[in-house]
Coordinates of C-alpha atoms in Angstrom, one line a residue:
Chain A
M17 CA 51.4 139.5 124.3
S18 CA 50.6 140.2 127.2
T19 CA 51.6 144.1 128.4
V20 CA 52.7 144.9 131.7
E21 CA 51.4 148.3 133.5
V22 CA 53.3 151.1 131.8
P23 CA 55.2 153.5 134.7
M24 CA 57.5 154.5 131.9
Q25 CA 55.3 157.3 131.5
Q26 CA 54.7 157.7 134.8
A27 CA 58.5 158.4 134.3
A28 CA 58.3 160.4 130.9
S29 CA 55.7 163.1 131.8
S30 CA 57.3 163.6 135.3
A31 CA 60.9 164.0 133.4
P32 CA 59.8 167.7 131.8
Q33 CA 60.0 169.3 135.4
S34 CA 62.8 168.1 136.7
D35 CA 66.0 171.0 136.7
A36 CA 67.5 169.6 132.7
P37 CA 70.0 172.0 131.6
H38 CA 68.8 174.3 128.5
G39 CA 69.1 173.1 125.1
T40 CA 68.1 169.5 126.2
R41 CA 64.7 170.6 126.7
G42 CA 64.6 171.8 122.9
A43 CA 66.4 168.5 122.2
D44 CA 63.5 166.8 124.0
R45 CA 60.8 168.5 122.4
A46 CA 62.6 167.7 118.9
F47 CA 62.4 164.1 119.6
R48 CA 58.5 164.4 120.7
A49 CA 57.6 166.0 117.6
I50 CA 59.6 163.7 115.0
L51 CA 58.0 160.7 117.3
T52 CA 54.7 161.3 116.9
M53 CA 55.3 162.0 113.1
F54 CA 55.8 158.6 112.5
G55 CA 53.3 157.5 114.8
L56 CA 51.2 159.6 112.5
T57 CA 52.8 158.3 109.5
V58 CA 51.6 154.7 110.3
L59 CA 47.2 156.4 110.5
A60 CA 48.4 157.9 107.0
V61 CA 49.3 155.4 105.5
P62 CA 45.8 153.6 105.0
A63 CA 44.4 156.7 104.7
L64 CA 46.2 157.6 101.6
M65 CA 45.2 153.8 100.3
V66 CA 41.7 154.6 100.7
L67 CA 41.5 158.0 99.1
E68 CA 44.1 156.6 95.8
L69 CA 41.7 153.5 95.3
I70 CA 38.8 156.2 95.0
R71 CA 40.5 157.5 92.9
S72 CA 41.6 155.0 90.4
S73 CA 39.4 153.7 90.7
R74 CA 36.4 156.8 89.7
L75 CA 35.7 155.6 86.8
A76 CA 34.3 152.1 87.1
I77 CA 32.3 153.7 89.6
D78 CA 31.0 156.2 87.9
K79 CA 30.2 154.2 85.2
F80 CA 29.3 151.0 86.8
G81 CA 28.2 152.3 90.1
L82 CA 26.4 149.2 92.7
G83 CA 25.8 147.0 89.5
F84 CA 29.4 146.1 89.5
L85 CA 28.9 143.9 92.5
T86 CA 25.7 141.6 90.5
G87 CA 27.9 142.2 86.5
R88 CA 28.6 138.5 85.8
V89 CA 30.3 139.3 82.5
W90 CA 33.8 140.6 82.1
D91 CA 34.9 141.5 78.8
P92 CA 38.2 143.7 78.7
A93 CA 38.0 143.9 75.4
R94 CA 34.2 145.8 75.6
E95 CA 34.7 147.3 78.1
E96 CA 32.4 145.8 79.9
F97 CA 33.1 144.5 83.8
G98 CA 31.0 142.9 86.7
A99 CA 32.9 141.6 89.5
L100 CA 30.5 138.8 90.7
P101 CA 32.2 136.0 89.3
F102 CA 35.7 137.0 91.5
V103 CA 33.3 137.9 94.2
Y104 CA 31.7 135.0 93.8
G105 CA 35.0 132.6 94.3
T106 CA 36.5 134.6 96.9
V107 CA 33.4 133.7 98.8
V108 CA 33.2 130.1 98.2
T109 CA 36.8 129.5 98.3
S110 CA 37.0 130.9 102.1
L111 CA 34.1 129.4 103.3
I112 CA 35.3 126.0 102.4
A113 CA 38.6 126.6 103.5
I114 CA 37.0 127.7 106.7
V115 CA 34.4 124.5 106.6
L116 CA 38.1 122.4 106.4
A117 CA 41.0 124.2 108.5
V118 CA 38.4 125.4 111.4
P119 CA 37.7 121.7 112.7
V120 CA 41.7 120.4 112.9
S121 CA 42.6 123.7 113.9
L122 CA 40.6 124.3 116.8
G123 CA 41.8 120.7 117.2
L124 CA 45.2 121.9 117.4
A125 CA 44.7 125.0 119.8
I126 CA 43.2 122.9 122.4
F127 CA 46.5 119.8 122.0
L128 CA 48.8 122.8 122.0
S129 CA 46.9 124.5 126.0
D130 CA 46.1 121.9 127.6
L131 CA 46.5 118.1 126.7
A132 CA 50.6 117.7 125.0
P133 CA 53.3 117.3 127.4
H134 CA 54.4 120.1 128.4
R135 CA 58.3 119.3 126.7
I136 CA 57.0 119.3 123.1
R137 CA 54.3 121.9 123.3
K138 CA 57.1 125.2 122.4
P139 CA 58.3 123.0 119.7
L140 CA 55.3 121.8 118.6
G141 CA 54.2 125.5 118.1
F142 CA 57.3 126.8 116.8
M143 CA 56.4 124.1 113.9
V144 CA 52.7 125.7 113.4
E145 CA 54.1 129.3 113.2
L146 CA 56.4 127.8 110.7
L147 CA 54.1 126.6 108.7
A148 CA 52.4 129.8 108.4
A149 CA 56.5 131.8 107.1
I150 CA 56.0 129.3 104.3
P151 CA 55.8 131.6 101.2
S152 CA 52.4 131.7 99.5
V153 CA 53.8 131.1 95.9
V154 CA 55.4 128.0 97.2
Y155 CA 52.4 126.3 98.8
G156 CA 50.5 127.4 95.2
F157 CA 53.7 125.7 93.1
W158 CA 53.0 122.1 96.0
G159 CA 49.3 122.2 94.7
I160 CA 50.2 122.3 91.9
A161 CA 52.4 119.8 91.9
V162 CA 51.2 117.6 94.3
L163 CA 47.9 118.6 95.3
R164 CA 46.2 118.6 92.2
P165 CA 47.0 115.2 91.0
W166 CA 45.8 113.9 94.3
L167 CA 42.7 115.3 94.3
R168 CA 42.1 114.9 90.6
D169 CA 43.0 111.2 90.9
T170 CA 42.0 110.0 94.7
V171 CA 39.6 112.9 96.9
E172 CA 37.3 114.6 94.1
P173 CA 36.0 111.1 92.1
V174 CA 35.1 109.5 94.8
I175 CA 32.8 112.6 96.4
I176 CA 31.4 112.9 92.6
K177 CA 30.7 109.0 93.0
Y178 CA 28.3 109.2 95.8
F179 CA 28.0 112.7 96.2
G180 CA 27.8 113.9 92.0
Y181 CA 24.6 113.8 92.4
I182 CA 23.7 116.8 94.5
P183 CA 25.1 120.3 91.8
L184 CA 27.2 121.6 95.0
F185 CA 29.6 118.5 94.0
E186 CA 29.0 117.9 90.0
G187 CA 31.6 117.9 87.1
P188 CA 34.3 116.2 85.6
P189 CA 37.5 115.7 88.6
L190 CA 40.1 118.6 87.3
G191 CA 42.0 119.0 90.7
F192 CA 41.9 122.8 90.4
G193 CA 39.0 125.3 90.6
M194 CA 37.4 126.5 93.8
F195 CA 37.5 123.3 95.6
A196 CA 41.6 123.0 95.1
A197 CA 41.4 126.3 96.0
G198 CA 39.7 126.0 99.1
V199 CA 41.7 123.2 100.3
I200 CA 44.9 125.0 99.8
L201 CA 43.7 127.6 101.9
A202 CA 42.7 125.7 104.8
I203 CA 46.4 124.8 104.9
M204 CA 47.4 128.2 104.8
I205 CA 44.9 129.5 107.5
V206 CA 44.8 126.9 109.7
P207 CA 48.3 128.1 111.8
T208 CA 46.6 131.4 112.5
I209 CA 43.2 129.8 113.0
T210 CA 45.9 127.9 115.7
S211 CA 48.4 130.7 117.4
V212 CA 45.0 133.4 118.1
S213 CA 42.5 130.6 119.3
R214 CA 45.2 128.8 121.8
E215 CA 46.2 132.5 123.1
V216 CA 42.7 132.9 124.0
M217 CA 42.7 130.1 125.8
Q218 CA 45.5 130.3 127.8
A219 CA 44.3 133.6 128.5
V220 CA 41.7 131.4 130.8
P221 CA 42.7 131.6 134.3
Q222 CA 44.6 128.4 135.7
L223 CA 42.1 128.7 138.5
H224 CA 39.1 127.6 136.8
R225 CA 40.6 124.4 134.8
E226 CA 41.7 124.0 138.6
A227 CA 37.8 124.0 140.1
A228 CA 37.1 122.4 137.6
V229 CA 39.6 119.2 138.1
G230 CA 38.6 119.8 141.7
L231 CA 34.7 118.9 140.4
G232 CA 35.7 115.4 139.3
A233 CA 36.9 116.8 135.4
C234 CA 37.9 115.0 133.5
A235 CA 40.7 116.4 130.4
W236 CA 37.9 117.0 128.1
D237 CA 35.1 118.2 130.6
T238 CA 37.3 120.9 131.6
I239 CA 38.6 121.6 128.3
R240 CA 34.5 121.4 127.3
Y241 CA 32.8 123.0 130.2
A242 CA 36.2 125.6 131.9
V243 CA 37.8 126.7 128.8
L244 CA 36.3 126.6 125.8
P245 CA 33.0 128.5 127.5
S246 CA 34.9 131.7 128.5
A247 CA 37.2 131.6 125.1
R248 CA 34.4 131.6 123.0
S249 CA 34.1 135.1 121.1
G250 CA 38.1 134.8 121.2
I251 CA 38.0 131.7 119.2
I252 CA 35.2 132.8 116.7
G253 CA 37.8 136.2 116.3
A254 CA 40.8 133.5 115.9
I255 CA 38.2 131.9 112.8
I256 CA 37.2 135.4 111.6
L257 CA 41.7 136.3 111.2
G258 CA 41.5 133.2 109.4
L259 CA 38.6 133.9 107.4
N260 CA 40.1 137.8 106.5
R261 CA 43.5 136.0 105.7
A262 CA 41.6 133.3 103.0
L263 CA 40.2 136.4 101.3
G264 CA 43.4 138.2 100.8
E265 CA 45.7 135.3 99.8
T266 CA 46.2 135.6 96.4
M267 CA 49.4 133.3 94.3
A268 CA 48.0 130.0 96.0
V269 CA 44.3 130.6 95.5
T270 CA 45.3 132.3 91.9
M271 CA 47.6 128.6 91.0
M272 CA 44.5 126.7 92.3
I273 CA 41.7 128.2 91.1
G274 CA 41.2 127.9 87.4
N275 CA 40.9 131.7 86.6
V276 CA 37.9 130.8 84.7
P277 CA 35.1 134.4 85.3
K278 CA 31.8 132.2 85.9
V279 CA 29.7 131.5 88.8
S280 CA 29.0 127.9 88.5
A281 CA 27.3 125.8 91.4
S282 CA 29.9 123.4 91.4
I283 CA 32.7 123.6 93.8
F284 CA 34.6 121.1 91.4
H285 CA 34.5 123.6 88.7
P286 CA 37.1 126.5 88.1
G287 CA 36.4 129.9 89.3
Y288 CA 38.0 132.9 89.6
S289 CA 38.5 135.2 93.0
M290 CA 39.1 139.3 93.3
A291 CA 42.5 138.7 94.6
S292 CA 44.0 136.9 91.6
V293 CA 42.0 138.9 88.8
I294 CA 44.2 141.4 89.9
A295 CA 47.2 139.5 89.9
N296 CA 46.7 138.0 86.8
E297 CA 45.4 141.3 85.0
F298 CA 46.7 144.5 86.3
V299 CA 49.4 144.6 85.0
E300 CA 48.8 143.8 81.2
A301 CA 45.1 146.0 81.8
T302 CA 45.8 148.6 78.7
S303 CA 42.6 150.7 79.2
D304 CA 42.0 152.7 82.2
M305 CA 38.5 151.5 82.6
Y306 CA 40.1 148.5 83.0
V307 CA 42.2 149.2 85.2
S308 CA 40.2 151.1 87.3
A309 CA 38.2 148.1 87.3
L310 CA 40.4 146.4 88.9
S311 CA 41.4 148.9 91.1
K312 CA 37.6 148.7 92.3
I313 CA 38.2 145.5 93.1
A314 CA 41.1 146.3 95.4
L315 CA 39.1 148.2 96.8
L316 CA 36.3 146.2 98.0
L317 CA 38.6 143.8 98.9
F318 CA 40.2 146.1 101.4
G319 CA 36.4 147.4 102.1
V320 CA 35.8 143.8 103.3
A321 CA 39.1 142.9 105.0
L322 CA 38.4 146.1 106.9
L323 CA 35.6 145.4 108.9
L324 CA 35.8 141.8 108.9
N325 CA 39.4 143.1 110.1
L326 CA 37.7 144.9 113.0
F327 CA 34.8 143.2 114.0
A328 CA 37.5 140.6 114.5
R329 CA 39.9 142.3 117.3
W330 CA 37.1 143.3 118.8
L331 CA 36.1 140.3 119.2
V332 CA 39.9 138.2 120.6
S333 CA 40.7 141.5 122.8
S334 CA 37.7 141.8 124.4
T335 CA 38.1 138.7 125.8
K336 CA 41.6 138.1 126.6
S337 CA 41.0 141.5 128.2
K338 CA 38.1 140.0 130.2
L339 CA 39.5 136.9 131.3
E340 CA 42.7 138.4 132.1
K341 CA 40.6 140.4 134.7
R342 CA 39.2 137.6 135.8
A343 CA 42.8 136.1 136.5
Chain B
M8 CA 24.5 113.5 138.1
N9 CA 21.4 113.8 139.8
S10 CA 20.9 114.9 143.0
D11 CA 17.3 112.2 144.2
T12 CA 18.6 109.4 143.4
P13 CA 19.5 107.4 146.4
V14 CA 22.7 107.2 146.8
P15 CA 23.7 103.1 146.8
V16 CA 26.2 103.0 150.0
A17 CA 23.0 104.8 151.5
S18 CA 20.5 101.6 150.6
P19 CA 21.3 98.7 153.1
T20 CA 19.4 95.7 151.6
S21 CA 18.5 96.7 147.6
A22 CA 21.5 97.3 145.6
P23 CA 25.1 95.8 145.7
K24 CA 27.1 97.7 148.2
R25 CA 30.3 99.9 145.8
T26 CA 32.9 100.8 147.5
L27 CA 34.0 104.3 146.3
L28 CA 37.1 102.8 144.2
E29 CA 34.2 101.8 141.5
P30 CA 33.0 104.1 138.9
A31 CA 29.8 105.5 139.2
P32 CA 27.5 105.3 136.6
G33 CA 28.3 107.1 133.9
E34 CA 31.1 107.5 134.4
T35 CA 32.7 104.7 132.0
L36 CA 30.6 106.6 129.0
R37 CA 32.4 109.8 130.2
R38 CA 35.9 108.5 130.5
A39 CA 35.0 107.0 127.0
R40 CA 34.1 110.2 125.3
S41 CA 37.4 112.0 127.3
Y42 CA 39.5 109.6 125.3
F43 CA 37.7 110.7 122.0
F44 CA 38.0 114.0 122.0
E45 CA 41.7 114.2 123.5
G46 CA 42.1 111.9 120.4
L47 CA 40.1 113.7 117.7
C48 CA 42.4 117.1 119.1
V49 CA 45.7 114.6 119.0
S50 CA 44.9 113.2 115.4
S51 CA 44.3 117.0 114.6
A52 CA 47.7 117.9 115.2
V53 CA 48.7 115.0 113.4
V54 CA 46.8 115.9 110.3
V55 CA 47.7 119.3 110.4
L56 CA 51.6 118.7 111.3
V57 CA 51.8 116.1 108.1
P58 CA 50.8 118.6 105.4
L59 CA 54.6 121.0 106.6
F60 CA 56.8 118.0 106.7
L61 CA 55.2 116.8 102.8
I62 CA 55.8 120.0 101.9
F63 CA 59.4 120.7 103.1
I64 CA 60.3 117.8 102.2
Y65 CA 58.6 118.0 99.1
V66 CA 60.7 121.1 97.8
V67 CA 64.0 119.6 100.1
S68 CA 64.1 116.7 97.2
K69 CA 62.7 118.2 94.0
G70 CA 65.0 121.7 94.9
L71 CA 67.9 119.8 95.8
S72 CA 69.1 118.5 92.1
G73 CA 68.7 121.6 90.8
L74 CA 71.2 123.6 93.2
S75 CA 74.5 124.5 92.0
L76 CA 76.8 127.8 90.8
D77 CA 75.1 128.6 88.1
F78 CA 71.7 129.2 89.7
F79 CA 73.1 132.1 91.7
T80 CA 75.0 133.0 88.5
Q81 CA 73.4 132.8 85.8
L82 CA 70.3 134.6 84.8
P83 CA 67.6 132.7 83.8
K84 CA 67.5 131.2 80.0
P85 CA 65.6 130.1 77.3
V86 CA 65.0 126.1 77.5
G87 CA 67.8 124.7 75.0
D88 CA 70.3 126.8 77.3
E89 CA 72.4 124.3 80.0
R90 CA 74.0 127.1 81.7
S91 CA 70.5 129.0 83.4
G92 CA 69.6 130.5 86.9
M93 CA 68.1 133.3 88.8
G94 CA 71.2 135.0 89.9
N95 CA 69.2 138.3 89.5
A96 CA 66.3 137.2 91.1
V97 CA 68.2 136.2 94.3
V98 CA 70.1 139.6 94.1
G99 CA 66.6 141.8 93.3
T100 CA 65.5 139.9 96.4
L101 CA 67.9 141.2 98.4
I102 CA 67.8 144.8 97.2
L103 CA 64.3 145.2 97.5
V104 CA 64.2 143.9 100.8
A105 CA 66.7 146.1 101.2
I106 CA 64.5 148.8 100.1
G107 CA 62.1 147.6 102.4
C108 CA 63.5 147.8 105.2
S109 CA 65.6 151.4 104.8
I110 CA 62.5 152.8 104.8
G111 CA 59.9 150.3 107.3
L112 CA 62.2 149.6 109.3
P113 CA 63.1 153.3 110.5
T114 CA 59.0 154.7 110.7
G115 CA 57.6 151.3 112.1
I116 CA 60.3 151.8 114.6
L117 CA 60.5 155.3 115.7
A118 CA 56.4 155.0 115.1
G119 CA 57.0 152.1 118.2
I120 CA 58.5 154.2 120.6
Y121 CA 56.0 157.1 120.1
L122 CA 53.2 154.2 121.0
A123 CA 55.3 153.0 124.0
E124 CA 56.9 155.8 125.3
I125 CA 55.1 159.5 124.6
G126 CA 51.7 158.5 123.1
R127 CA 49.1 158.8 124.7
G128 CA 45.0 159.1 124.8
K129 CA 42.7 159.0 121.9
L130 CA 45.5 159.9 118.8
A131 CA 47.7 156.7 120.0
A132 CA 44.8 154.5 120.9
A133 CA 43.7 154.8 117.1
I134 CA 47.4 154.7 115.5
R135 CA 47.7 151.5 117.9
F136 CA 44.8 149.6 116.1
I137 CA 45.1 150.9 112.8
A138 CA 48.6 149.6 112.6
D139 CA 46.9 145.8 113.6
V140 CA 44.2 146.6 110.8
L141 CA 47.0 147.7 108.6
G142 CA 48.5 144.8 109.3
G143 CA 44.7 143.0 108.2
V144 CA 44.6 144.0 104.2
P145 CA 45.8 141.8 102.0
S146 CA 49.0 142.5 100.7
I147 CA 47.7 142.1 96.7
T148 CA 45.4 145.5 97.6
I149 CA 48.9 147.3 98.8
G150 CA 50.7 146.5 95.7
V151 CA 47.7 147.9 93.8
F152 CA 47.7 151.7 95.7
V153 CA 51.4 151.5 95.5
Y154 CA 51.2 151.1 91.6
A155 CA 48.6 154.0 92.0
L156 CA 50.8 156.2 93.8
V157 CA 54.1 155.4 92.4
V158 CA 54.3 153.6 89.5
V159 CA 51.4 156.1 87.7
T160 CA 53.8 158.7 89.0
M161 CA 57.1 157.6 87.7
K162 CA 56.1 155.6 84.3
R163 CA 57.9 152.9 85.1
F164 CA 57.4 150.0 87.8
S165 CA 60.7 149.9 89.5
A166 CA 62.7 148.5 92.6
L167 CA 61.9 151.5 94.1
A168 CA 58.2 151.1 93.8
G169 CA 58.2 147.4 95.1
G170 CA 60.5 148.7 98.0
I171 CA 58.0 150.9 99.6
A172 CA 55.0 148.4 98.6
L173 CA 57.2 145.8 100.9
A174 CA 57.6 148.5 103.4
I175 CA 54.2 149.0 103.9
V176 CA 54.2 145.4 104.4
M177 CA 56.4 144.9 107.6
L178 CA 55.0 148.7 108.8
P179 CA 52.7 147.5 111.0
T180 CA 54.2 144.1 112.7
V181 CA 57.6 146.6 113.2
T182 CA 55.9 149.4 114.9
R183 CA 53.6 146.4 116.9
T184 CA 56.5 144.4 118.6
T185 CA 58.6 147.3 119.0
E186 CA 56.0 148.8 121.2
E187 CA 55.6 145.6 122.6
L188 CA 59.2 145.6 123.8
L189 CA 59.7 149.0 125.0
K190 CA 56.8 148.5 127.3
L191 CA 58.8 145.1 128.8
V192 CA 61.4 147.2 129.7
P193 CA 61.1 147.9 133.3
A194 CA 60.8 151.6 134.6
H195 CA 63.7 151.7 137.3
L196 CA 66.3 151.7 134.5
R197 CA 64.2 154.6 132.5
E198 CA 64.0 156.4 135.9
A199 CA 67.7 156.0 136.8
S200 CA 68.7 157.2 133.2
L201 CA 66.7 160.3 134.0
A202 CA 67.6 160.9 137.1
L203 CA 71.2 161.2 136.0
G204 CA 70.3 163.7 134.1
V205 CA 70.4 162.5 130.9
P206 CA 68.0 163.7 128.5
E207 CA 64.8 161.7 127.3
W208 CA 65.2 161.3 123.8
R209 CA 69.0 160.1 125.1
T210 CA 67.1 157.7 127.6
S211 CA 64.5 156.3 124.5
L212 CA 67.4 156.0 122.3
L213 CA 70.3 154.8 124.2
V214 CA 68.5 152.9 127.5
V215 CA 65.3 152.0 126.5
L216 CA 66.0 151.0 122.8
R217 CA 69.1 149.2 123.6
T218 CA 67.8 147.2 126.3
A219 CA 64.5 146.3 124.2
S220 CA 66.6 145.5 120.9
P221 CA 67.3 142.0 120.9
G222 CA 62.9 140.8 121.3
I223 CA 63.1 144.2 118.3
G224 CA 65.2 142.7 116.3
T225 CA 63.9 139.4 116.7
G226 CA 60.3 141.3 115.2
V227 CA 62.2 142.7 112.5
M228 CA 63.6 139.2 111.6
L229 CA 60.2 137.8 111.1
A230 CA 58.8 140.9 109.0
V231 CA 62.0 140.4 107.5
A232 CA 61.1 136.9 106.0
R233 CA 56.9 137.9 105.7
I234 CA 58.9 140.3 103.3
A235 CA 61.5 138.4 101.0
G236 CA 58.5 136.2 100.4
E237 CA 56.1 138.5 99.4
T238 CA 54.9 137.9 95.4
A239 CA 51.6 139.9 94.4
P240 CA 52.4 142.9 96.0
V241 CA 56.1 142.7 94.1
L242 CA 54.7 141.4 91.2
L243 CA 52.4 144.6 90.3
T244 CA 55.6 147.1 91.8
A245 CA 58.3 145.7 91.0
L246 CA 57.1 143.6 88.2
G247 CA 60.2 141.5 86.9
S248 CA 63.6 141.2 85.0
S249 CA 65.1 139.0 82.7
Y250 CA 68.2 139.6 83.1
W251 CA 71.1 142.0 86.3
S252 CA 69.4 144.9 87.4
F253 CA 70.1 147.3 89.4
A254 CA 68.9 150.3 89.0
I255 CA 66.6 151.7 91.8
D256 CA 64.2 153.4 89.2
R257 CA 63.5 150.0 86.8
P258 CA 61.9 147.2 87.1
I259 CA 64.0 144.9 88.8
A260 CA 63.8 140.6 89.1
S261 CA 62.9 138.6 92.5
L262 CA 62.7 135.3 93.4
P263 CA 58.8 134.7 94.8
V264 CA 58.0 136.1 91.5
Q265 CA 60.5 134.7 89.1
I266 CA 58.9 130.9 90.4
W267 CA 55.8 131.7 90.2
R268 CA 56.5 132.8 86.4
N269 CA 58.7 129.9 86.1
A270 CA 55.8 127.3 88.1
T271 CA 53.6 128.1 85.5
S272 CA 55.3 127.2 82.3
P273 CA 54.6 124.4 80.5
Y274 CA 58.3 123.5 80.3
P275 CA 60.0 120.9 83.0
K276 CA 63.2 122.7 82.6
W277 CA 62.2 126.1 84.0
Q278 CA 59.7 124.2 86.4
Q279 CA 62.6 122.2 88.1
E280 CA 64.6 125.7 88.2
A281 CA 61.0 127.4 90.2
W282 CA 61.6 123.6 92.2
T283 CA 65.4 125.1 93.0
G284 CA 64.2 128.3 93.7
A285 CA 61.1 127.5 96.0
L286 CA 64.0 126.2 98.3
V287 CA 66.6 128.7 98.5
L288 CA 63.6 131.0 99.4
I289 CA 62.0 128.5 102.2
I290 CA 65.8 128.4 103.5
I291 CA 66.1 132.0 103.8
V292 CA 63.0 132.0 105.4
F293 CA 63.0 129.5 108.5
L294 CA 67.1 130.7 108.9
L295 CA 65.3 134.3 109.8
N296 CA 62.6 132.4 111.8
L297 CA 64.8 130.3 113.6
L298 CA 67.6 133.1 114.0
A299 CA 64.6 134.7 115.3
R300 CA 63.9 132.4 117.6
I301 CA 66.7 131.6 119.4
A302 CA 67.6 135.4 119.6
T303 CA 64.5 135.3 121.9
S304 CA 65.4 132.5 123.9
R305 CA 68.9 134.5 124.7
S306 CA 67.1 137.3 125.5
V307 CA 64.8 135.5 127.7
K308 CA 66.9 133.1 129.4
A309 CA 69.7 136.2 130.3
R310 CA 67.2 138.2 132.2

């Protein structure tokens, strides 16, 4: 959403100088104090979150340290905890999702911002947003019921038949596993990537397009040479936001990935993800160390999401403001 | 195109004469490429929209057959019992959303007013930024946080903990929407109110906030739609329950968690109920989205 310059603040700052009757000043001051307090709440929540997550994963941090990240064994009974299978599963499923989702999302974003007839742009955009609003548990359930048999009987056998000699595509077509989780994630992150990159493309000044058309460019040339280059870093930001969503997605992945804490080379094998292991085991975790190890995974997830988010938002907002300045 | 190639029209003897209407060399290729890529874009639109329809149609066709009064009035029963439903989960979701809203909405809206009206400088920028970042934190992490903060302290899973988790999920959306919409309120409204001697706090609440309220309502509805479908944080905080439960300090059932439990169970009967639950949940979420959309277009038209 574009913001209009804010003359209200000027109005606000000139207010105290007016001859307000006594009593209103005090009320205003109290009002401002209350507002500031609520503003600070927004700041305090994530801060508290970091502290609380560190505190509850203290035990695991002290015992495993950084080796937690490379440990392959997850054995709650013997209190041996390594997060590598989960980190691996999260990374692999997210990458599959990005590879599958980015081309179609960009295609759709270009279609919505430049190619579609004006009459259908809005309803189409709305439909994409509805796609984003479907709860993740429903996606997962649909994944189990529809996507899984389809992948198992149609898609995976074909890939295994022709590319099965590559370890990446080896194995029995189960229909669940890291590939299946990646596919469902791809469907779920398309709306995010589409809507953000469409926003950035729409911020490209109309004059750029007109100039390109004036030079004799056809529709695709205009997009290729006038729109995409200036929107590029914003589009990268959109992709990272999609990646961020894929990393943290829980229910649909839990239902599709197979939930086996193993590191396997083939994407058709079952795996496990960081978010899924928390969802599956947190409530039933019996020992303090177990809870602590799961909290540490949550902390890890938080840290990764934080970094990706910061970077992506910086990219998107700097691109947009640059483009809007040019307009 | 190269500038040093001789222009065909200028050479009188060699090269067939071309009129301006004839395509230049390479033009056909360029056209073809253009059509090709445009076609790719259109087909990716189809590829994206088809799953939406598939999911939507599938859920409707699967869920519709189980939709009956029993679904809303009965408890989940073991397999074999015909009269079974998810009534407690429907009520539980409403309760959880209500608790989430009663904590998240005032906090978010007041923080939004702060950002739009008096927040300036580095502090406001930091709050704005952190709000955006909070919006990108995985909801399961929020669940773990609230578990450590509330569930451990209270020593039991509770509706309150679930509500707090949902409030945190909705907080950033509400804050930022409120801010953006307050900034769109024309300054002269505010100036007129202040000039009449209305104190600042009444101006903010009764003039500025009221003018922006349809738009803020839109943001609120979208946030509510989102938290109504949240599963992961609720699972870790409200846990779920197979009984009627209205107490705020006890575990409580919710639709998403109940759908998850039933969907991953081996019994077709339970799975059928999960489809009906999914249908009800999707209807709630879509209705809220639709209402939000209608409200926006109304308020845009009114302006």
